Amino acid sequence: MRTVEEHQAIVAGLIKARAPQRLSLTDALGLVLAEDVTAPLSLPGFDNSAMDGYAVVADDVAGASAEHPVLLPVAEDIPAGRTDQLTLKSGTAHRIMTGAPLPAGATAVVPVEATDGAIDTVTIRATAKIGQHIRHAGEDVTAGNVVLRAGQLITPAALGLAAALGLAELTVVPRQRVLVMSTGTELVAPGTPLQPGQIYESNAVMLAAAIRDAGAEVLASAMSGDDVDTFRATLDRHAADADLIITTGGVSAGAYEVVKDALAEQVEFVKVAMQPGMPQGSGTVNGIPIITLPGNPVSALVSFEVFVRSPLRGAMGAPQPGRPRRTAVLTEDLTSPRGKRQFRRGVLTGDDVTSYGPPASHHLRWLASANCLLEIGEDVIELPAGSPVPVWDLS
């Protein structure tokens, strides 16, 4: 059987990044920058007031106090957005609002709280130091400097900076476009009455959510029965714009294995030394990478976590594509099959971890409430309580 590491390497080699793309700021959140962003202008772009108050010459209000206020005529009113260039003469004040351009000649701003707020002759009851409450041009960003780096995740703050610099688009690593297909004649969509022998389809819903959670785009979540022609037609109908195809089911050793039957010449089907998720497949269909996962729901999602999630995020430039891993202390005795790496559902509490539910691949309920996977090596058949065990943090 193929080792987990061998199959991880093969899957990672199939998933490739798309060419960088320019997107509007509204579409760039959560993506990764493909190139540095250089500031086309300085921030602030001009000296401006940091307070609502009065622009003054600092020397004109030296010694001002509540007992000995200084009175200055108000020569101008400067709201934010005023565009004409003004000059403050010594012995006068300009009423000014936060963010408004500072008039030439002004050396300080007195907050309105230290005045009587008058609009003709203002009474100033506090001194002002040179530079007080003035935002100087370029003190945040200097034009020509790199302000965002390639490989950086685009956050709301990064978008705010880009917008403040007048940028309407950013060059990003695009999302991977993924087609999800689940197979099985027994499957029906949730909300449809069940006939005897039928079950509700859950893998496509689950994997589509996992793909979106990883930051990629789901092109479609399609279902197909166990007819080869129908499967191929469904695949062809949805796959044209896909960067990656993920199927579930139809890869085991029995009859009616539609994925195997349809793709035997394009996909390598193997057994991986792991539990759950032993039957796996990988290859390309019409040049598009395809990963074929087993059909049991726990096997499908665990396989996605172990093989697909990290390279999928890596292809989108994610700085930390993999799940956080750590070592925890086992709170119970466990056994594991020799020769297979076991991924057990678990609950991680502080430094302690407890397995959660049976190891069989159809027990989806337990995975839904787990917050980690315990990774038990191929050569381990017994783990006593108190043993250190590697865990994948799913939280």
mmCIF file of C-alpha atoms in Angstrom:
data_model
loop_
_atom_site.group_PDB
_atom_site.id
_atom_site.type_symbol
_atom_site.label_atom_id
_atom_site.label_comp_id
_atom_site.label_asym_id
_atom_site.label_seq_id
_atom_site.Cartn_x
_atom_site.Cartn_y
_atom_site.Cartn_z
ATOM 1 C CA MET A 1 0.000 0.000 0.000
ATOM 2 C CA ARG A 2 1.036 3.585 -0.594
ATOM 3 C CA THR A 3 2.056 5.576 2.474
ATOM 4 C CA VAL A 4 0.196 8.680 3.572
ATOM 5 C CA GLU A 5 3.238 10.831 2.763
ATOM 6 C CA GLU A 6 3.575 9.358 -0.720
ATOM 7 C CA HIS A 7 -0.043 10.107 -1.560
ATOM 8 C CA GLN A 8 0.175 13.578 -0.036
ATOM 9 C CA ALA A 9 3.112 14.342 -2.337
ATOM 10 C CA ILE A 10 1.261 13.071 -5.424
ATOM 11 C CA VAL A 11 -1.859 15.115 -4.677
ATOM 12 C CA ALA A 12 0.192 18.221 -3.901
ATOM 13 C CA GLY A 13 1.958 17.860 -7.241
ATOM 14 C CA LEU A 14 -1.358 17.945 -9.098
ATOM 15 C CA ILE A 15 -2.802 21.127 -7.586
ATOM 16 C CA LYS A 16 -1.290 24.200 -9.240
ATOM 17 C CA ALA A 17 -1.748 27.925 -8.623
ATOM 18 C CA ARG A 18 -3.656 29.978 -11.171
ATOM 19 C CA ALA A 19 -2.041 32.958 -12.885
ATOM 20 C CA PRO A 20 -2.227 36.201 -10.867
ATOM 21 C CA GLN A 21 -5.320 38.262 -11.533
ATOM 22 C CA ARG A 22 -6.396 41.851 -10.906
ATOM 23 C CA LEU A 23 -9.576 42.059 -8.862
ATOM 24 C CA SER A 24 -11.609 44.909 -7.456
ATOM 25 C CA LEU A 25 -11.185 45.630 -3.773
ATOM 26 C CA THR A 26 -14.650 44.265 -3.051
ATOM 27 C CA ASP A 27 -13.629 40.874 -4.492
ATOM 28 C CA ALA A 28 -10.145 40.664 -2.960
ATOM 29 C CA LEU A 29 -10.950 40.057 0.713
ATOM 30 C CA GLY A 30 -9.404 36.843 2.020
ATOM 31 C CA LEU A 31 -7.153 36.349 -0.997
ATOM 32 C CA VAL A 32 -3.370 36.696 -1.064
ATOM 33 C CA LEU A 33 -1.428 39.458 -2.802
ATOM 34 C CA ALA A 34 0.518 38.275 -5.835
ATOM 35 C CA GLU A 35 2.760 41.346 -5.982
ATOM 36 C CA ASP A 36 3.947 44.169 -3.752
ATOM 37 C CA VAL A 37 1.817 47.299 -3.466
ATOM 38 C CA THR A 38 3.766 50.559 -3.751
ATOM 39 C CA ALA A 39 2.122 53.711 -2.454
ATOM 40 C CA PRO A 40 1.288 56.077 -5.343
ATOM 41 C CA LEU A 41 0.835 58.974 -2.899
ATOM 42 C CA SER A 42 1.591 59.927 0.667
ATOM 43 C CA LEU A 43 -0.793 59.637 3.608
ATOM 44 C CA PRO A 44 -1.836 62.083 4.800
ATOM 45 C CA GLY A 45 -1.576 63.884 1.488
ATOM 46 C CA PHE A 46 -1.391 67.283 3.192
ATOM 47 C CA ASP A 47 -0.955 68.756 6.669
ATOM 48 C CA ASN A 48 -4.330 68.610 8.374
ATOM 49 C CA SER A 49 -6.001 69.076 11.722
ATOM 50 C CA ALA A 50 -6.304 66.163 14.122
ATOM 51 C CA MET A 51 -9.025 67.944 16.121
ATOM 52 C CA ASP A 52 -12.014 70.199 15.753
ATOM 53 C CA GLY A 53 -10.679 73.567 16.949
ATOM 54 C CA TYR A 54 -8.730 76.603 15.825
ATOM 55 C CA ALA A 55 -5.554 76.850 13.747
ATOM 56 C CA VAL A 56 -3.224 79.393 15.330
ATOM 57 C CA VAL A 57 0.347 80.560 15.534
ATOM 58 C CA ALA A 58 1.527 78.919 18.739
ATOM 59 C CA ASP A 59 3.344 82.069 19.900
ATOM 60 C CA ASP A 60 0.067 84.016 19.722
ATOM 61 C CA VAL A 61 -1.483 81.911 22.505
ATOM 62 C CA ALA A 62 1.585 81.588 24.745
ATOM 63 C CA GLY A 63 0.500 82.055 28.321
ATOM 64 C CA ALA A 64 -3.215 81.655 27.628
ATOM 65 C CA SER A 65 -5.185 80.245 30.559
ATOM 66 C CA ALA A 66 -8.680 80.240 31.988
ATOM 67 C CA GLU A 67 -7.744 83.244 34.133
ATOM 68 C CA HIS A 68 -5.927 85.062 31.342
ATOM 69 C CA PRO A 69 -7.492 84.009 28.016
ATOM 70 C CA VAL A 70 -6.270 85.191 24.631
ATOM 71 C CA LEU A 71 -8.834 86.643 22.190
ATOM 72 C CA LEU A 72 -8.227 86.247 18.454
ATOM 73 C CA PRO A 73 -10.402 87.276 15.510
ATOM 74 C CA VAL A 74 -11.594 84.290 13.419
ATOM 75 C CA ALA A 75 -10.549 85.085 9.857
ATOM 76 C CA GLU A 76 -11.626 81.847 8.110
ATOM 77 C CA ASP A 77 -13.783 78.777 8.577
ATOM 78 C CA ILE A 78 -12.177 75.591 7.235
ATOM 79 C CA PRO A 79 -14.396 72.494 6.967
ATOM 80 C CA ALA A 80 -13.002 69.153 5.824
ATOM 81 C CA GLY A 81 -12.938 69.102 2.048
ATOM 82 C CA ARG A 82 -12.176 72.772 1.485
ATOM 83 C CA THR A 83 -9.782 72.908 -1.470
ATOM 84 C CA ASP A 84 -8.547 76.499 -1.743
ATOM 85 C CA GLN A 85 -5.177 77.249 -0.185
ATOM 86 C CA LEU A 86 -5.292 79.595 2.806
ATOM 87 C CA THR A 87 -2.686 81.467 4.787
ATOM 88 C CA LEU A 88 -3.065 82.248 8.484
ATOM 89 C CA LYS A 89 -1.832 85.677 9.543
ATOM 90 C CA SER A 90 -0.292 86.095 12.964
ATOM 91 C CA GLY A 91 -2.748 87.502 15.469
ATOM 92 C CA THR A 92 -5.741 85.681 13.921
ATOM 93 C CA ALA A 93 -7.253 82.208 14.107
ATOM 94 C CA HIS A 94 -8.993 79.942 11.608
ATOM 95 C CA ARG A 95 -11.800 77.718 12.846
ATOM 96 C CA ILE A 96 -10.911 74.255 11.534
ATOM 97 C CA MET A 97 -12.522 70.810 11.516
ATOM 98 C CA THR A 98 -10.859 67.393 11.898
ATOM 99 C CA GLY A 99 -9.205 66.364 8.643
ATOM 100 C CA ALA A 100 -9.374 69.828 7.112
ATOM 101 C CA PRO A 101 -6.208 71.205 5.433
ATOM 102 C CA LEU A 102 -4.025 73.279 7.713
ATOM 103 C CA PRO A 103 -3.537 76.862 6.467
ATOM 104 C CA ALA A 104 -0.014 77.981 5.683
ATOM 105 C CA GLY A 105 1.541 79.803 8.622
ATOM 106 C CA ALA A 106 -0.365 77.860 11.296
ATOM 107 C CA THR A 107 1.861 76.063 13.789
ATOM 108 C CA ALA A 108 -0.701 74.488 16.136
ATOM 109 C CA VAL A 109 -4.362 73.629 16.596
ATOM 110 C CA VAL A 110 -6.199 74.526 19.793
ATOM 111 C CA PRO A 111 -9.043 72.055 20.537
ATOM 112 C CA VAL A 112 -12.499 73.582 20.584
ATOM 113 C CA GLU A 113 -12.870 72.322 24.171
ATOM 114 C CA ALA A 114 -10.174 74.863 25.213
ATOM 115 C CA THR A 115 -12.158 77.755 23.696
ATOM 116 C CA ASP A 116 -15.606 79.299 23.766
ATOM 117 C CA GLY A 117 -16.293 78.001 20.219
ATOM 118 C CA ALA A 118 -16.985 81.467 18.814
ATOM 119 C CA ILE A 119 -17.078 82.125 15.059
ATOM 120 C CA ASP A 120 -16.133 85.843 15.153
ATOM 121 C CA THR A 121 -13.671 86.377 17.986
ATOM 122 C CA VAL A 122 -12.586 83.233 19.783
ATOM 123 C CA THR A 123 -11.593 83.115 23.434
ATOM 124 C CA ILE A 124 -8.688 80.726 23.897
ATOM 125 C CA ARG A 125 -8.073 79.408 27.428
ATOM 126 C CA ALA A 126 -5.005 77.178 26.912
ATOM 127 C CA THR A 127 -1.557 77.392 25.426
ATOM 128 C CA ALA A 128 -0.540 75.332 22.405
ATOM 129 C CA LYS A 129 2.801 73.758 21.621
ATOM 130 C CA ILE A 130 4.237 73.959 18.113
ATOM 131 C CA GLY A 131 2.904 71.002 16.107
ATOM 132 C CA GLN A 132 0.053 70.297 18.552
ATOM 133 C CA HIS A 133 -2.859 68.359 16.982
ATOM 134 C CA ILE A 134 -1.378 68.562 13.471
ATOM 135 C CA ARG A 135 -1.158 65.524 11.208
ATOM 136 C CA HIS A 136 1.802 66.081 8.927
ATOM 137 C CA ALA A 137 1.828 65.034 5.281
ATOM 138 C CA GLY A 138 3.423 61.616 4.791
ATOM 139 C CA GLU A 139 3.688 60.731 8.465
ATOM 140 C CA ASP A 140 1.700 57.506 7.866
ATOM 141 C CA VAL A 141 2.766 56.553 4.318
ATOM 142 C CA THR A 142 5.430 58.020 2.070
ATOM 143 C CA ALA A 143 4.809 57.864 -1.681
ATOM 144 C CA GLY A 144 7.022 55.257 -3.348
ATOM 145 C CA ASN A 145 7.299 52.983 -0.317
ATOM 146 C CA VAL A 146 6.067 49.375 -0.355
ATOM 147 C CA VAL A 147 3.091 49.223 1.999
ATOM 148 C CA LEU A 148 1.727 45.700 1.317
ATOM 149 C CA ARG A 149 3.869 42.687 0.455
ATOM 150 C CA ALA A 150 3.325 39.826 -1.985
ATOM 151 C CA GLY A 151 2.155 36.802 -0.032
ATOM 152 C CA GLN A 152 0.229 38.924 2.451
ATOM 153 C CA LEU A 153 -3.356 37.976 3.235
ATOM 154 C CA ILE A 154 -5.783 40.704 2.235
ATOM 155 C CA THR A 155 -7.638 41.769 5.355
ATOM 156 C CA PRO A 156 -10.238 44.527 5.846
ATOM 157 C CA ALA A 157 -7.441 46.814 7.069
ATOM 158 C CA ALA A 158 -5.355 46.085 3.957
ATOM 159 C CA LEU A 159 -8.355 46.931 1.775
ATOM 160 C CA GLY A 160 -8.845 50.151 3.722
ATOM 161 C CA LEU A 161 -5.222 51.131 3.071
ATOM 162 C CA ALA A 162 -5.506 50.305 -0.631
ATOM 163 C CA ALA A 163 -8.648 52.413 -0.924
ATOM 164 C CA ALA A 164 -7.030 55.303 0.986
ATOM 165 C CA LEU A 165 -4.216 55.207 -1.579
ATOM 166 C CA GLY A 166 -6.714 55.495 -4.411
ATOM 167 C CA LEU A 167 -6.264 51.934 -5.663
ATOM 168 C CA ALA A 168 -9.363 50.334 -7.193
ATOM 169 C CA GLU A 169 -7.816 46.901 -7.852
ATOM 170 C CA LEU A 170 -5.186 44.568 -6.417
ATOM 171 C CA THR A 171 -3.198 41.792 -8.089
ATOM 172 C CA VAL A 172 -4.013 38.582 -6.254
ATOM 173 C CA VAL A 173 -3.594 34.815 -6.362
ATOM 174 C CA PRO A 174 -7.091 33.758 -7.519
ATOM 175 C CA ARG A 175 -9.264 31.247 -5.741
ATOM 176 C CA GLN A 176 -9.102 27.665 -6.946
ATOM 177 C CA ARG A 177 -12.285 26.655 -8.783
ATOM 178 C CA VAL A 178 -13.370 23.204 -7.634
ATOM 179 C CA LEU A 179 -15.993 20.833 -8.998
ATOM 180 C CA VAL A 180 -17.409 18.400 -6.425
ATOM 181 C CA MET A 181 -19.128 15.215 -7.594
ATOM 182 C CA SER A 182 -20.706 12.554 -5.420
ATOM 183 C CA THR A 183 -21.678 9.214 -6.889
ATOM 184 C CA GLY A 184 -24.147 6.500 -6.032
ATOM 185 C CA THR A 185 -27.535 5.439 -7.366
ATOM 186 C CA GLU A 186 -28.744 5.281 -3.772
ATOM 187 C CA LEU A 187 -28.270 9.019 -3.240
ATOM 188 C CA VAL A 188 -31.094 11.561 -3.219
ATOM 189 C CA ALA A 189 -31.009 15.257 -2.413
ATOM 190 C CA PRO A 190 -31.998 16.360 1.094
ATOM 191 C CA GLY A 191 -35.641 17.351 1.182
ATOM 192 C CA THR A 192 -36.699 14.561 -1.185
ATOM 193 C CA PRO A 193 -38.798 11.683 0.214
ATOM 194 C CA LEU A 194 -36.690 8.546 0.627
ATOM 195 C CA GLN A 195 -37.540 5.278 -1.069
ATOM 196 C CA PRO A 196 -36.445 1.944 0.440
ATOM 197 C CA GLY A 197 -32.674 1.543 0.027
ATOM 198 C CA GLN A 198 -32.024 5.246 -0.579
ATOM 199 C CA ILE A 199 -29.990 7.644 1.563
ATOM 200 C CA TYR A 200 -29.608 11.383 1.585
ATOM 201 C CA GLU A 201 -26.568 12.752 -0.200
ATOM 202 C CA SER A 202 -24.230 14.438 2.305
ATOM 203 C CA ASN A 203 -20.713 14.236 0.877
ATOM 204 C CA ALA A 204 -21.119 16.943 -1.758
ATOM 205 C CA VAL A 205 -22.659 19.324 0.779
ATOM 206 C CA MET A 206 -19.922 18.550 3.293
ATOM 207 C CA LEU A 207 -17.009 18.785 0.864
ATOM 208 C CA ALA A 208 -18.342 21.927 -0.797
ATOM 209 C CA ALA A 209 -18.423 23.533 2.650
ATOM 210 C CA ALA A 210 -14.875 22.305 3.366
ATOM 211 C CA ILE A 211 -13.679 23.746 0.048
ATOM 212 C CA ARG A 212 -15.235 27.128 0.774
ATOM 213 C CA ASP A 213 -13.846 27.020 4.297
ATOM 214 C CA ALA A 214 -10.405 26.486 2.752
ATOM 215 C CA GLY A 215 -10.907 29.660 0.704
ATOM 216 C CA ALA A 216 -11.654 28.128 -2.696
ATOM 217 C CA GLU A 217 -14.677 28.497 -4.970
ATOM 218 C CA VAL A 218 -17.130 25.665 -5.608
ATOM 219 C CA LEU A 219 -18.237 25.607 -9.243
ATOM 220 C CA ALA A 220 -20.898 22.961 -8.668
ATOM 221 C CA SER A 221 -21.897 20.175 -6.298
ATOM 222 C CA ALA A 222 -23.171 17.513 -8.673
ATOM 223 C CA MET A 223 -24.623 14.049 -8.074
ATOM 224 C CA SER A 224 -24.409 11.073 -10.409
ATOM 225 C CA GLY A 225 -25.711 7.548 -10.272
ATOM 226 C CA ASP A 226 -23.657 4.463 -10.994
ATOM 227 C CA ASP A 227 -24.045 4.615 -14.778
ATOM 228 C CA VAL A 228 -20.727 5.324 -16.511
ATOM 229 C CA ASP A 229 -22.195 7.348 -19.390
ATOM 230 C CA THR A 230 -24.248 9.488 -17.040
ATOM 231 C CA PHE A 231 -21.237 10.061 -14.827
ATOM 232 C CA ARG A 232 -19.054 11.108 -17.772
ATOM 233 C CA ALA A 233 -21.739 13.401 -19.141
ATOM 234 C CA THR A 234 -22.198 15.068 -15.748
ATOM 235 C CA LEU A 235 -18.458 15.455 -15.337
ATOM 236 C CA ASP A 236 -18.024 16.970 -18.802
ATOM 237 C CA ARG A 237 -20.945 19.352 -18.297
ATOM 238 C CA HIS A 238 -19.477 20.935 -15.168
ATOM 239 C CA ALA A 239 -15.688 20.555 -15.476
ATOM 240 C CA ALA A 240 -14.778 22.994 -18.252
ATOM 241 C CA ASP A 241 -13.840 25.895 -15.937
ATOM 242 C CA ALA A 242 -12.545 23.813 -13.032
ATOM 243 C CA ASP A 243 -9.012 23.917 -11.673
ATOM 244 C CA LEU A 244 -9.643 20.777 -9.631
ATOM 245 C CA ILE A 245 -12.217 17.970 -9.587
ATOM 246 C CA ILE A 246 -13.036 16.078 -6.393
ATOM 247 C CA THR A 247 -15.245 13.002 -6.519
ATOM 248 C CA THR A 248 -16.541 10.803 -3.704
ATOM 249 C CA GLY A 249 -17.579 7.189 -3.938
ATOM 250 C CA GLY A 250 -17.129 4.655 -6.699
ATOM 251 C CA VAL A 251 -13.454 3.899 -5.955
ATOM 252 C CA SER A 252 -13.590 0.703 -3.890
ATOM 253 C CA ALA A 253 -13.087 -2.919 -4.919
ATOM 254 C CA GLY A 254 -16.698 -3.972 -5.470
ATOM 255 C CA ALA A 255 -19.056 -3.872 -8.425
ATOM 256 C CA TYR A 256 -20.730 -0.658 -9.626
ATOM 257 C CA GLU A 257 -17.646 1.424 -8.864
ATOM 258 C CA VAL A 258 -18.546 4.094 -11.410
ATOM 259 C CA VAL A 259 -15.552 6.389 -10.900
ATOM 260 C CA LYS A 260 -13.142 3.509 -11.375
ATOM 261 C CA ASP A 261 -15.034 2.199 -14.378
ATOM 262 C CA ALA A 262 -15.245 5.604 -16.045
ATOM 263 C CA LEU A 263 -11.728 6.875 -15.346
ATOM 264 C CA ALA A 264 -9.548 3.771 -15.243
ATOM 265 C CA GLU A 265 -7.293 5.068 -18.028
ATOM 266 C CA GLN A 266 -6.851 8.554 -16.546
ATOM 267 C CA VAL A 267 -6.766 8.016 -12.787
ATOM 268 C CA GLU A 268 -4.440 5.864 -10.708
ATOM 269 C CA PHE A 269 -6.488 4.067 -8.074
ATOM 270 C CA VAL A 270 -4.524 2.942 -5.036
ATOM 271 C CA LYS A 271 -4.807 1.827 -1.448
ATOM 272 C CA VAL A 272 -3.253 4.128 1.141
ATOM 273 C CA ALA A 273 -2.121 2.712 4.478
ATOM 274 C CA MET A 274 -4.573 4.684 6.582
ATOM 275 C CA GLN A 275 -7.871 4.377 8.421
ATOM 276 C CA PRO A 276 -10.353 5.712 7.477
ATOM 277 C CA GLY A 277 -9.827 6.480 3.782
ATOM 278 C CA MET A 278 -7.844 3.584 2.341
ATOM 279 C CA PRO A 279 -9.187 3.669 -1.293
ATOM 280 C CA GLN A 280 -7.889 6.767 -3.088
ATOM 281 C CA GLY A 281 -7.265 7.934 -6.613
ATOM 282 C CA SER A 282 -5.541 10.773 -8.457
ATOM 283 C CA GLY A 283 -4.847 11.826 -12.014
ATOM 284 C CA THR A 284 -6.050 14.239 -14.685
ATOM 285 C CA VAL A 285 -9.148 14.380 -16.869
ATOM 286 C CA ASN A 286 -8.772 16.526 -19.990
ATOM 287 C CA GLY A 287 -5.817 18.214 -18.300
ATOM 288 C CA ILE A 288 -7.742 18.982 -15.110
ATOM 289 C CA PRO A 289 -6.433 17.441 -11.862
ATOM 290 C CA ILE A 290 -8.859 15.019 -10.244
ATOM 291 C CA ILE A 291 -8.790 13.576 -6.741
ATOM 292 C CA THR A 292 -11.113 10.647 -6.105
ATOM 293 C CA LEU A 293 -12.109 10.137 -2.473
ATOM 294 C CA PRO A 294 -13.921 7.223 -0.847
ATOM 295 C CA GLY A 295 -17.675 7.378 -0.389
ATOM 296 C CA ASN A 296 -18.140 6.886 3.336
ATOM 297 C CA PRO A 297 -18.651 10.382 4.741
ATOM 298 C CA VAL A 298 -15.998 10.268 7.460
ATOM 299 C CA SER A 299 -13.493 8.782 5.011
ATOM 300 C CA ALA A 300 -14.292 11.529 2.507
ATOM 301 C CA LEU A 301 -13.810 14.434 4.896
ATOM 302 C CA VAL A 302 -10.767 12.963 6.650
ATOM 303 C CA SER A 303 -9.200 12.311 3.225
ATOM 304 C CA PHE A 304 -9.882 15.917 2.237
ATOM 305 C CA GLU A 305 -8.156 17.118 5.409
ATOM 306 C CA VAL A 306 -5.170 14.803 5.032
ATOM 307 C CA PHE A 307 -4.557 15.151 1.286
ATOM 308 C CA VAL A 308 -6.373 18.096 -0.279
ATOM 309 C CA ARG A 309 -6.885 21.024 2.075
ATOM 310 C CA SER A 310 -3.258 22.041 2.546
ATOM 311 C CA PRO A 311 -2.146 21.965 -1.137
ATOM 312 C CA LEU A 312 -5.431 23.609 -2.150
ATOM 313 C CA ARG A 313 -4.741 26.498 0.207
ATOM 314 C CA GLY A 314 -1.087 26.491 -0.802
ATOM 315 C CA ALA A 315 -2.087 26.969 -4.450
ATOM 316 C CA MET A 316 -3.934 30.109 -3.362
ATOM 317 C CA GLY A 317 -0.843 31.435 -1.586
ATOM 318 C CA ALA A 318 -2.108 30.931 1.961
ATOM 319 C CA PRO A 319 0.770 31.818 4.338
ATOM 320 C CA GLN A 320 -0.090 28.888 6.649
ATOM 321 C CA PRO A 321 -1.916 26.384 4.464
ATOM 322 C CA GLY A 322 -1.956 23.407 6.820
ATOM 323 C CA ARG A 323 -4.015 22.763 9.914
ATOM 324 C CA PRO A 324 -2.189 23.579 13.157
ATOM 325 C CA ARG A 325 -0.615 20.453 14.622
ATOM 326 C CA ARG A 326 0.487 19.859 18.166
ATOM 327 C CA THR A 327 1.135 17.115 20.672
ATOM 328 C CA ALA A 328 -1.472 16.409 23.348
ATOM 329 C CA VAL A 329 -1.724 13.986 26.265
ATOM 330 C CA LEU A 330 -4.060 11.036 25.733
ATOM 331 C CA THR A 331 -6.623 10.599 28.513
ATOM 332 C CA GLU A 332 -7.527 6.957 27.777
ATOM 333 C CA ASP A 333 -6.102 3.679 26.472
ATOM 334 C CA LEU A 334 -6.387 3.224 22.687
ATOM 335 C CA THR A 335 -5.654 0.467 20.193
ATOM 336 C CA SER A 336 -4.903 0.892 16.498
ATOM 337 C CA PRO A 337 -4.487 -1.505 13.543
ATOM 338 C CA ARG A 338 -0.887 -2.370 12.732
ATOM 339 C CA GLY A 339 0.287 -1.193 9.329
ATOM 340 C CA LYS A 340 -2.228 1.639 8.961
ATOM 341 C CA ARG A 341 -2.034 5.215 10.111
ATOM 342 C CA GLN A 342 -5.213 5.898 12.025
ATOM 343 C CA PHE A 343 -6.946 9.255 12.139
ATOM 344 C CA ARG A 344 -9.340 9.175 15.089
ATOM 345 C CA ARG A 345 -11.904 11.826 15.865
ATOM 346 C CA GLY A 346 -11.069 13.589 19.116
ATOM 347 C CA VAL A 347 -11.894 16.331 21.563
ATOM 348 C CA LEU A 348 -8.969 18.559 22.510
ATOM 349 C CA THR A 349 -9.246 20.342 25.856
ATOM 350 C CA GLY A 350 -6.168 22.335 26.789
ATOM 351 C CA ASP A 351 -3.255 19.886 26.607
ATOM 352 C CA ASP A 352 -5.457 16.793 26.916
ATOM 353 C CA VAL A 353 -7.145 14.860 24.130
ATOM 354 C CA THR A 354 -9.815 12.162 24.214
ATOM 355 C CA SER A 355 -10.923 10.037 21.291
ATOM 356 C CA TYR A 356 -14.503 10.675 20.293
ATOM 357 C CA GLY A 357 -16.743 7.965 18.946
ATOM 358 C CA PRO A 358 -15.998 4.702 17.124
ATOM 359 C CA PRO A 359 -13.269 4.640 14.455
ATOM 360 C CA ALA A 360 -15.548 3.310 11.676
ATOM 361 C CA SER A 361 -15.976 5.559 8.649
ATOM 362 C CA HIS A 362 -19.765 5.810 8.695
ATOM 363 C CA HIS A 363 -20.027 7.444 12.136
ATOM 364 C CA LEU A 364 -20.474 11.017 10.920
ATOM 365 C CA ARG A 365 -22.197 12.191 14.084
ATOM 366 C CA TRP A 366 -18.971 12.003 16.066
ATOM 367 C CA LEU A 367 -16.939 13.878 13.465
ATOM 368 C CA ALA A 368 -19.531 16.663 13.510
ATOM 369 C CA SER A 369 -18.743 17.344 17.181
ATOM 370 C CA ALA A 370 -14.994 16.638 17.147
ATOM 371 C CA ASN A 371 -12.469 19.474 17.193
ATOM 372 C CA CYS A 372 -9.360 17.507 16.263
ATOM 373 C CA LEU A 373 -7.973 14.380 14.642
ATOM 374 C CA LEU A 374 -5.630 12.090 16.555
ATOM 375 C CA GLU A 375 -2.857 10.780 14.300
ATOM 376 C CA ILE A 376 -1.676 7.327 15.372
ATOM 377 C CA GLY A 377 1.306 5.896 13.507
ATOM 378 C CA GLU A 378 1.365 2.734 11.408
ATOM 379 C CA ASP A 379 3.648 0.915 13.822
ATOM 380 C CA VAL A 380 1.536 1.686 16.917
ATOM 381 C CA ILE A 381 -1.003 -0.881 18.084
ATOM 382 C CA GLU A 382 -1.501 0.308 21.658
ATOM 383 C CA LEU A 383 -1.411 3.725 23.299
ATOM 384 C CA PRO A 384 -1.851 3.839 27.084
ATOM 385 C CA ALA A 385 -3.424 6.820 28.813
ATOM 386 C CA GLY A 386 -0.858 9.542 29.423
ATOM 387 C CA SER A 387 0.920 8.966 26.104
ATOM 388 C CA PRO A 388 1.805 11.943 23.906
ATOM 389 C CA VAL A 389 -0.116 11.829 20.627
ATOM 390 C CA PRO A 390 -0.010 14.124 17.565
ATOM 391 C CA VAL A 391 -3.274 15.930 16.836
ATOM 392 C CA TRP A 392 -4.599 18.040 13.968
ATOM 393 C CA ASP A 393 -6.468 21.025 15.375
ATOM 394 C CA LEU A 394 -9.707 21.400 13.380
ATOM 395 C CA SER A 395 -11.040 24.310 15.406
#
